[in-house]
Coordinates of C-alpha atoms and ligand atoms in Angstrom, one line a residue:
M1 CA -40.3 -2.8 -35.1
P2 CA -36.7 -4.4 -35.9
A3 CA -35.8 -6.2 -32.8
L4 CA -32.4 -8.1 -33.5
V5 CA -30.9 -10.9 -31.2
L6 CA -27.3 -11.6 -31.7
L7 CA -26.0 -14.5 -29.9
G8 CA -22.7 -16.7 -29.6
A9 CA -23.6 -19.9 -32.0
Q10 CA -20.9 -22.1 -30.5
W11 CA -18.7 -22.1 -26.8
G12 CA -18.4 -18.2 -26.8
D13 CA -15.8 -15.8 -28.3
E14 CA -17.1 -15.9 -31.6
G15 CA -16.9 -11.9 -32.2
K16 CA -20.1 -11.0 -30.3
G17 CA -18.4 -7.9 -29.5
K18 CA -17.1 -6.8 -32.8
A19 CA -20.6 -7.7 -34.5
T20 CA -22.7 -6.0 -32.4
D21 CA -20.2 -2.9 -32.5
L22 CA -20.4 -3.0 -36.3
L23 CA -24.3 -2.6 -35.8
G24 CA -24.0 -0.2 -33.1
G25 CA -24.4 3.0 -35.4
S26 CA -27.4 1.8 -36.6
V27 CA -29.3 0.7 -33.7
D28 CA -30.9 2.6 -30.9
Y29 CA -30.3 0.5 -28.0
V30 CA -28.1 -2.1 -27.2
V31 CA -29.1 -4.7 -24.7
R32 CA -26.9 -7.3 -22.7
Y33 CA -29.9 -9.9 -21.4
Q34 CA -27.8 -12.2 -19.4
G35 CA -24.5 -13.3 -18.1
G36 CA -22.1 -10.8 -16.3
N37 CA -18.5 -9.8 -16.3
N38 CA -17.8 -13.6 -17.3
A39 CA -17.8 -12.4 -20.7
G40 CA -15.1 -11.0 -22.4
H41 CA -16.2 -9.1 -25.6
T42 CA -13.4 -7.1 -27.5
V43 CA -14.0 -4.2 -30.0
V44 CA -11.3 -2.9 -32.0
V45 CA -12.2 0.5 -33.4
G46 CA -9.2 2.1 -35.7
D47 CA -6.1 2.0 -33.9
Q48 CA -8.2 1.7 -30.3
K49 CA -8.8 -1.8 -28.7
Y50 CA -11.7 -2.2 -25.8
A51 CA -12.5 -5.3 -24.1
L52 CA -16.0 -5.0 -22.4
H53 CA -17.1 -7.3 -19.9
L54 CA -20.4 -6.1 -18.0
L55 CA -21.4 -3.4 -20.6
P56 CA -23.4 -3.7 -24.0
S57 CA -20.8 -3.2 -26.7
G58 CA -23.1 -0.5 -28.1
I59 CA -21.8 2.1 -25.5
L60 CA -19.0 2.6 -28.1
S61 CA -21.4 3.9 -30.7
P62 CA -22.7 7.9 -29.4
G63 CA -25.9 7.7 -30.7
C64 CA -26.7 4.2 -28.8
T65 CA -28.6 3.7 -25.7
P66 CA -27.0 0.9 -23.7
V67 CA -28.9 -0.9 -21.4
I68 CA -28.0 -3.9 -19.0
G69 CA -31.0 -5.9 -18.5
N70 CA -32.7 -7.8 -16.0
G71 CA -31.4 -11.0 -16.6
V72 CA -27.7 -9.8 -16.1
V73 CA -25.5 -10.5 -13.1
V74 CA -23.7 -7.0 -11.7
D75 CA -20.9 -6.8 -10.0
P76 CA -21.1 -3.2 -8.8
S77 CA -17.3 -2.8 -8.6
V78 CA -16.7 -4.1 -12.3
L79 CA -19.4 -1.7 -13.6
L80 CA -17.9 1.2 -12.2
S81 CA -14.4 0.7 -12.9
E82 CA -15.2 -0.3 -16.2
L83 CA -17.3 2.9 -16.7
S84 CA -14.0 5.1 -15.4
G85 CA -11.9 3.4 -17.6
L86 CA -13.9 4.1 -20.6
N87 CA -14.4 7.7 -19.1
E88 CA -10.6 8.3 -19.3
R89 CA -10.3 7.2 -22.9
G90 CA -13.1 10.0 -23.6
V91 CA -16.2 7.7 -24.3
D92 CA -19.2 8.8 -22.9
T93 CA -21.1 6.9 -20.6
S94 CA -23.8 9.0 -19.5
K95 CA -26.8 7.2 -21.4
L96 CA -26.2 4.1 -19.5
L97 CA -29.5 2.3 -17.8
L98 CA -28.9 -0.5 -15.5
S99 CA -32.4 -2.4 -14.6
G100 CA -33.0 -2.3 -11.0
N101 CA -34.2 -5.7 -11.1
A102 CA -30.7 -7.0 -12.1
H103 CA -29.2 -9.2 -9.6
I104 CA -26.0 -8.0 -8.1
I105 CA -22.8 -10.4 -7.6
T106 CA -21.7 -10.0 -4.4
P107 CA -18.2 -10.3 -2.7
Y108 CA -20.0 -13.4 -0.7
N109 CA -20.9 -14.9 -4.1
V110 CA -17.5 -14.3 -5.7
T111 CA -15.6 -16.3 -2.9
V112 CA -18.4 -18.9 -2.9
D113 CA -17.2 -19.4 -6.6
K114 CA -14.0 -19.4 -6.2
V115 CA -14.1 -22.0 -3.3
T116 CA -16.7 -24.6 -5.0
E117 CA -14.3 -24.8 -7.8
R118 CA -11.3 -25.5 -5.5
F119 CA -13.6 -28.1 -3.5
L120 CA -14.3 -29.7 -7.0
G121 CA -11.0 -30.3 -7.8
K122 CA -10.6 -32.4 -10.7
R123 CA -14.3 -32.3 -11.6
K124 CA -14.0 -28.5 -11.7
I125 CA -16.1 -26.5 -14.2
G126 CA -13.4 -24.0 -14.9
T127 CA -15.6 -20.9 -14.6
T128 CA -14.3 -17.5 -14.5
G129 CA -14.2 -17.0 -11.0
R130 CA -16.6 -13.8 -11.2
G131 CA -19.3 -15.5 -8.9
I132 CA -21.7 -15.6 -11.6
G133 CA -23.2 -19.1 -10.8
P134 CA -23.5 -18.4 -7.1
T135 CA -25.4 -15.2 -7.7
Y136 CA -27.6 -16.9 -10.2
A137 CA -28.2 -19.8 -7.7
D138 CA -29.2 -17.0 -5.1
K139 CA -31.6 -15.4 -7.7
I140 CA -33.3 -19.0 -8.1
N141 CA -33.2 -19.7 -4.3
R142 CA -35.1 -16.4 -4.0
V143 CA -32.3 -15.1 -1.8
G144 CA -30.7 -12.9 -4.2
I145 CA -29.7 -9.1 -3.9
R146 CA -31.2 -6.8 -6.6
V147 CA -29.9 -3.6 -7.8
Q148 CA -33.2 -2.0 -6.2
D149 CA -32.3 -3.3 -2.9
L150 CA -29.3 -0.8 -3.0
Y151 CA -32.1 1.9 -2.0
D152 CA -33.4 0.3 0.9
E153 CA -31.2 -0.5 3.8
S154 CA -33.2 -2.3 6.1
I155 CA -34.6 -5.0 3.5
L156 CA -30.9 -5.3 2.3
T157 CA -29.8 -6.0 5.6
Q158 CA -32.5 -8.3 5.8
K159 CA -31.4 -10.3 2.5
V160 CA -27.8 -10.2 3.3
E161 CA -28.5 -11.6 6.5
A162 CA -30.7 -14.6 4.7
A163 CA -28.3 -15.3 2.2
L164 CA -25.4 -15.2 4.6
D165 CA -27.1 -17.7 7.1
V166 CA -26.9 -20.7 4.9
K167 CA -23.6 -19.8 3.2
N168 CA -21.7 -19.1 6.1
Q169 CA -22.4 -22.5 7.3
I170 CA -21.4 -23.9 4.1
L171 CA -17.9 -21.8 4.1
T172 CA -17.2 -22.5 7.5
K173 CA -18.6 -26.2 8.3
L174 CA -17.5 -27.1 4.8
Y175 CA -15.2 -25.3 2.9
N176 CA -13.1 -24.5 6.2
R177 CA -13.4 -21.0 5.8
R178 CA -14.2 -17.7 7.7
A179 CA -17.8 -16.7 7.8
M180 CA -18.6 -13.4 6.3
A181 CA -20.1 -10.8 8.0
V182 CA -23.1 -9.2 7.9
D183 CA -22.6 -5.7 8.4
Q184 CA -19.6 -5.8 6.0
A185 CA -21.2 -6.8 3.7
V186 CA -23.7 -4.5 3.6
E187 CA -21.6 -1.3 4.3
E188 CA -19.5 -2.4 1.1
L189 CA -23.0 -2.6 -1.2
L190 CA -24.4 0.6 0.0
G191 CA -21.0 2.1 -0.9
Y192 CA -22.3 1.4 -4.4
A193 CA -25.9 3.0 -4.2
D194 CA -25.3 6.6 -4.9
K195 CA -22.9 5.8 -7.6
L196 CA -24.8 3.5 -9.7
A197 CA -28.3 5.7 -9.1
P198 CA -28.2 7.8 -12.4
Y199 CA -28.3 4.6 -14.5
V200 CA -30.8 2.9 -12.5
A201 CA -34.4 2.9 -14.6
D202 CA -37.0 0.3 -15.5
T203 CA -35.5 -0.9 -18.3
V204 CA -38.3 -3.2 -19.2
L205 CA -40.5 -0.4 -20.0
V206 CA -37.8 1.7 -21.9
I207 CA -37.2 -1.2 -24.3
N208 CA -41.1 -2.0 -25.0
Q209 CA -41.7 1.9 -25.1
A210 CA -38.7 2.1 -27.4
L211 CA -40.4 -0.9 -29.8
E212 CA -43.6 0.8 -29.9
E213 CA -41.9 4.1 -31.3
D214 CA -40.2 1.6 -34.2
K215 CA -36.6 2.3 -32.6
V216 CA -33.8 -0.4 -33.8
V217 CA -33.1 -2.7 -30.6
L218 CA -30.4 -5.1 -30.8
F219 CA -30.3 -7.5 -27.6
E220 CA -26.2 -9.0 -27.6
G221 CA -26.0 -12.4 -25.8
G222 CA -22.7 -13.0 -23.7
Q223 CA -21.3 -16.9 -23.6
G224 CA -22.9 -19.0 -26.6
T225 CA -25.6 -21.6 -27.1
L226 CA -23.4 -24.8 -26.2
L227 CA -22.8 -22.8 -22.8
D228 CA -26.5 -22.1 -22.3
I229 CA -27.5 -23.7 -18.9
D230 CA -30.4 -25.7 -20.7
H231 CA -29.6 -26.3 -24.3
G232 CA -25.3 -26.3 -23.5
T233 CA -23.2 -28.9 -22.4
Y234 CA -24.6 -29.5 -18.9
P235 CA -22.7 -29.3 -16.4
F236 CA -20.0 -27.5 -18.3
V237 CA -21.9 -24.6 -18.7
T238 CA -22.5 -21.2 -17.3
S239 CA -25.4 -20.4 -15.1
S240 CA -27.8 -18.4 -17.8
N241 CA -29.9 -18.6 -21.1
P242 CA -27.4 -17.2 -23.7
T243 CA -29.7 -18.7 -26.2
A244 CA -32.3 -16.9 -28.2
G245 CA -35.3 -17.2 -25.7
G246 CA -33.0 -15.7 -23.0
A247 CA -33.6 -12.0 -24.5
C248 CA -37.3 -12.4 -23.7
T249 CA -36.7 -13.5 -20.3
G250 CA -33.6 -11.4 -19.7
A251 CA -35.1 -8.4 -21.2
G252 CA -38.6 -8.5 -20.7
V253 CA -39.7 -8.5 -24.4
G254 CA -42.1 -10.6 -25.6
P255 CA -41.3 -13.7 -28.4
T256 CA -43.5 -11.6 -30.8
K257 CA -41.3 -8.9 -30.6
I258 CA -38.0 -10.2 -32.2
S259 CA -37.8 -9.9 -35.8
R260 CA -34.4 -11.2 -36.5
V261 CA -31.7 -13.9 -34.4
I262 CA -28.4 -13.6 -35.6
G263 CA -25.8 -16.5 -34.7
I264 CA -21.9 -15.2 -34.5
L265 CA -20.1 -18.1 -35.5
K266 CA -16.3 -18.7 -35.8
A267 CA -15.1 -20.2 -38.8
Y268 CA -13.5 -23.0 -36.7
T269 CA -14.2 -23.8 -33.0
T270 CA -12.8 -22.7 -29.5
R271 CA -13.9 -23.3 -25.9
V272 CA -12.7 -22.2 -22.6
G273 CA -13.0 -24.6 -19.3
A274 CA -13.8 -27.5 -19.2
G275 CA -16.1 -30.0 -20.8
P276 CA -16.7 -32.1 -24.1
F277 CA -15.3 -30.7 -27.4
P278 CA -15.2 -33.0 -30.3
T279 CA -13.5 -31.3 -32.6
E280 CA -10.6 -30.3 -30.2
L281 CA -6.9 -30.0 -31.7
F282 CA -4.1 -31.4 -29.5
D283 CA -1.2 -31.0 -32.6
E284 CA 0.7 -28.4 -34.4
D285 CA -3.0 -27.2 -36.0
G286 CA -4.4 -26.6 -32.9
E287 CA -1.5 -24.5 -31.8
A288 CA -1.9 -22.5 -35.0
L289 CA -5.3 -21.7 -34.6
R290 CA -4.2 -20.4 -31.2
R291 CA -1.6 -18.1 -32.5
I292 CA -3.0 -17.3 -35.7
G293 CA -6.7 -16.2 -34.1
G294 CA -5.2 -14.7 -30.9
E295 CA -7.2 -17.3 -28.9
R296 CA -6.6 -16.2 -25.5
G297 CA -9.4 -15.5 -22.9
V298 CA -10.2 -11.5 -22.8
T299 CA -11.6 -12.3 -19.0
T300 CA -9.0 -15.1 -17.8
G301 CA -6.1 -14.9 -20.0
R302 CA -6.3 -18.5 -20.3
D303 CA -5.6 -20.0 -23.2
R304 CA -8.5 -21.2 -25.5
R305 CA -9.2 -24.6 -26.8
C306 CA -9.3 -24.9 -30.5
G307 CA -10.5 -27.0 -33.0
W308 CA -11.9 -27.4 -36.5
F309 CA -15.4 -26.1 -37.5
D310 CA -17.9 -28.4 -35.9
A311 CA -21.3 -28.2 -38.8
V312 CA -23.3 -30.4 -36.0
I313 CA -23.1 -27.7 -33.4
A314 CA -23.9 -24.6 -35.9
R315 CA -27.0 -26.6 -36.9
Y316 CA -27.9 -27.4 -33.5
A317 CA -27.5 -23.9 -32.7
T318 CA -30.0 -22.9 -35.7
R319 CA -32.6 -25.0 -34.3
V320 CA -32.3 -23.9 -30.8
N321 CA -32.3 -20.0 -31.1
G322 CA -34.2 -20.2 -34.5
L323 CA -31.7 -18.4 -35.9
T324 CA -32.6 -16.1 -39.3
D325 CA -28.7 -15.8 -40.4
F326 CA -24.8 -16.3 -39.5
F327 CA -22.0 -13.5 -39.1
L328 CA -19.2 -15.9 -39.8
T329 CA -16.2 -14.8 -38.1
K330 CA -12.3 -15.2 -38.4
L331 CA -12.3 -16.6 -42.0
D332 CA -8.9 -15.1 -42.4
V333 CA -7.2 -17.0 -39.4
L334 CA -8.0 -20.1 -41.8
T335 CA -5.6 -18.6 -44.9
G336 CA -2.5 -21.1 -45.6
W337 CA -4.0 -24.3 -44.8
E338 CA -3.6 -27.0 -48.0
Q339 CA -6.8 -28.3 -46.8
I340 CA -9.4 -27.6 -43.8
P341 CA -11.4 -30.2 -42.0
V342 CA -14.7 -29.6 -41.6
C343 CA -16.9 -31.9 -38.9
V344 CA -20.0 -32.8 -41.0
A345 CA -21.1 -35.6 -38.2
Y346 CA -20.2 -37.8 -35.5
E347 CA -19.0 -41.2 -35.0
I348 CA -20.5 -42.5 -31.7
D349 CA -20.1 -45.9 -30.7
G350 CA -19.7 -46.9 -34.1
K351 CA -22.5 -45.2 -35.3
R352 CA -22.8 -41.9 -37.6
V353 CA -24.8 -39.4 -36.2
E354 CA -25.5 -36.3 -38.0
E355 CA -27.1 -34.6 -35.0
L356 CA -26.2 -33.3 -31.2
P357 CA -27.1 -36.2 -28.9
Y358 CA -28.9 -34.7 -25.8
S359 CA -27.2 -37.6 -23.6
Q360 CA -24.1 -36.3 -22.0
T361 CA -22.3 -40.1 -22.3
D362 CA -23.0 -40.2 -26.0
F363 CA -21.4 -36.4 -26.7
H364 CA -18.3 -37.4 -24.4
H365 CA -17.9 -40.5 -26.8
A366 CA -18.5 -38.5 -29.9
K367 CA -15.7 -38.8 -32.7
P368 CA -15.5 -36.1 -35.5
V369 CA -16.2 -37.4 -39.0
Y370 CA -14.5 -34.9 -41.0
E371 CA -15.1 -33.9 -44.7
M372 CA -11.6 -32.0 -46.6
L373 CA -12.5 -28.7 -48.1
P374 CA -9.5 -27.4 -50.0
G375 CA -7.8 -24.2 -48.6
W376 CA -6.7 -20.8 -50.0
S377 CA -3.1 -19.0 -49.7
E378 CA -4.2 -15.4 -50.5
D379 CA -4.5 -12.7 -48.1
I380 CA -8.0 -11.9 -47.6
S381 CA -7.8 -9.5 -44.8
K382 CA -8.7 -6.6 -47.8
A383 CA -11.7 -8.5 -49.0
K384 CA -14.9 -6.1 -49.3
S385 CA -17.2 -8.4 -50.8
F386 CA -17.8 -12.1 -51.1
S387 CA -16.3 -11.6 -54.8
D388 CA -13.2 -10.3 -53.8
L389 CA -12.7 -13.7 -51.7
P390 CA -10.5 -16.5 -53.4
K391 CA -12.6 -19.6 -55.1
N392 CA -11.7 -21.9 -52.4
A393 CA -12.8 -19.4 -49.3
Q394 CA -15.9 -18.6 -51.1
N395 CA -16.5 -22.6 -51.4
Y396 CA -15.6 -22.9 -47.5
V397 CA -18.2 -20.4 -46.7
K398 CA -20.9 -22.0 -49.5
A399 CA -20.4 -25.3 -47.7
L400 CA -20.8 -23.7 -44.0
E401 CA -23.5 -22.7 -44.9
E402 CA -25.4 -25.4 -46.2
M403 CA -24.4 -27.3 -43.1
S404 CA -25.5 -25.0 -41.0
G405 CA -28.9 -24.4 -42.0
A406 CA -29.2 -20.7 -42.1
P407 CA -27.4 -18.0 -44.5
I408 CA -24.0 -16.5 -43.8
S409 CA -25.1 -12.6 -44.1
A410 CA -21.8 -11.4 -42.7
I411 CA -18.0 -12.4 -43.3
G412 CA -15.5 -11.1 -40.7
V413 CA -11.9 -11.3 -42.4
G414 CA -10.0 -9.3 -39.3
P415 CA -10.9 -7.5 -36.0
G416 CA -11.4 -3.9 -37.2
R417 CA -14.8 -2.7 -37.7
D418 CA -14.0 -2.5 -41.5
E419 CA -12.7 -6.1 -42.1
T420 CA -16.4 -7.2 -42.7
I421 CA -18.0 -8.5 -45.9
E422 CA -21.6 -7.5 -45.8
I423 CA -23.6 -9.8 -48.0
N424 CA -27.3 -9.1 -46.6
S425 CA -28.3 -6.1 -44.5
F426 CA -29.2 -7.1 -40.8
L427 CA -31.5 -3.8 -40.8
Ligands
GDP1 P1 -16.6 -12.4 -27.9 O1 -16.7 -12.6 -26.6 O2 -17.4 -12.9 -28.8 O3 -17.6 -10.7 -28.5 O4 -15.4 -12.5 -28.7 P2 -14.1 -12.2 -28.3 O5 -13.9 -11.1 -28.2 O6 -13.5 -12.7 -26.6 O7 -13.2 -13.2 -29.2 C1 -13.0 -12.9 -30.4 C2 -11.8 -12.2 -30.8 O8 -11.5 -12.7 -32.3 C3 -11.1 -10.8 -30.4 O9 -10.0 -10.6 -30.0 C4 -11.9 -9.7 -31.7 O10 -10.8 -8.8 -32.2 C5 -11.2 -10.9 -32.6 N1 -11.8 -10.8 -33.7 C6 -13.2 -10.8 -34.3 N2 -13.8 -11.4 -35.6 C7 -12.4 -11.1 -36.1 C8 -12.4 -11.5 -37.5 O11 -13.1 -11.6 -38.5 N3 -10.9 -11.3 -37.8 C9 -9.8 -11.9 -36.7 N4 -8.5 -12.3 -37.2 N5 -10.1 -11.4 -35.8 C10 -11.4 -11.5 -35.4
IMO2 P1 -18.1 -14.2 -24.1 O1 -19.0 -13.6 -23.7 C1 -16.3 -18.3 -23.4 C2 -17.3 -20.2 -19.8 C3 -16.2 -20.6 -18.5 C4 -16.6 -22.0 -18.0 C5 -18.3 -22.0 -18.2 C6 -18.8 -21.3 -16.4 O2 -16.7 -13.8 -24.1 O3 -18.2 -15.6 -25.1 P2 -18.9 -19.3 -15.3 O4 -17.8 -18.0 -14.9 O5 -19.6 -18.4 -16.9 O6 -19.5 -19.6 -14.3 O7 -17.9 -20.2 -16.2 O8 -18.4 -21.0 -19.1 N1 -17.4 -19.1 -19.9 C7 -17.2 -18.5 -21.2 N2 -16.2 -18.9 -22.4 N3 -16.7 -17.1 -23.5 C8 -17.2 -16.7 -22.5 O9 -17.9 -15.2 -22.6 C9 -17.1 -17.3 -21.4 N4 -18.2 -16.5 -19.9 C10 -18.1 -18.1 -19.1 O10 -14.7 -20.6 -19.0 O11 -16.0 -23.0 -18.8
MG3 MG1 -15.0 -13.3 -25.3

């Protein structure tokens, strides 16, 4: 029963969409298990480019059933517009399954996300403003609205009342905003019920039955390891668990079912939003990575912060996720540098540190210790096998593999489906 988890090994935007899409043709189900439309996953198929936020990237592979698991937070308006956008482009979305236990991003949660960030001012997280944090907070506070609540008006009204009781106090008394009306929120939510009904399912049962029938299931993470609420650079994180364990809780599968955990790893590092980032560059190299790598957010259009590869982070991702493989992406972007610095350790208050410090204060003080690796100038975008790569590119990959603690089983040399070097098969 092959069950693969595919997740971001850094701060998101590693190329998860491309990697999922690449495997989409060979898997039966692709399941999103956490996050929501804060994600932006780009898939390039031939001359067509798709930006997916909520839908699993498997939606573009005709044989594959896309599933939105219970751990995802769902903005119904975004889901419906994403579906109709794909339908207009000729993509069949009828197989989609949506967990009845997934929590709904309500209009008031989007408002709370935005006003909280404004209120925080300089201390803001730099969220995507999509209501992710407040929706997960409601879930944990047990005042969340679930997809199944759309089908019981009385329960829905009671739950919205309970949630707005507290929220309206905060909105009016703390943030100086207008209170939100219960009726209006209920009416808006009920308006989605019929449109979502064809997709709603007991996804936990479906996924586990599929595994029993030896179907191939791929769990697609959003965000990345360092944005994990437990294992990331808290508080500069998202409000869910993108790490491998999140696939179990967010989809309802036991850890014994997972056979492989693939970390998507960019050949350099990027980050969107606030928070520590030891290898961040503020010079022309950072600018060049941004330009050549097209490092602009798919969801918010913000420029991504760019820096050199950080092996301390990659090692950490191997550990907290139990990674079995890496998929190294965007190696092509590094073409043209004479020498490429790679962060092998940190210096923290005068001491060399090999592993990610658990203390936030220490991490804020971490300065990268670089090793210089020789670069290459040949175009690598047409490389089909590892031996097609110039020697120095091969050595860069081997060095990263050695430092990161898991085999690099695939290498991305361009955004397209076929711009990939497969070293070990994932299936
Ligand atoms: P995700 O959020 O992890 O799915 O990643 P994003 O889609 O936000 O950002 C990754 C970007 O890199 C997208 O524009 C992809 O099309 C692009 N991409 C993915 N793999 C490669 C690669 O190997 N080389 C190049 N040049 N671009 C890539
Ligand atoms: P994908 O799936 C990169 C970042 C935001 C912010 C922090 C919290 O495309 O890799 P949130 O709206 O989640 O409460 O914001 O997390 N963030 C991402 N950064 N890629 C993403 O998704 C992200 N999703 C959230 O920028 O710093
Ligand atoms: Mg992204």
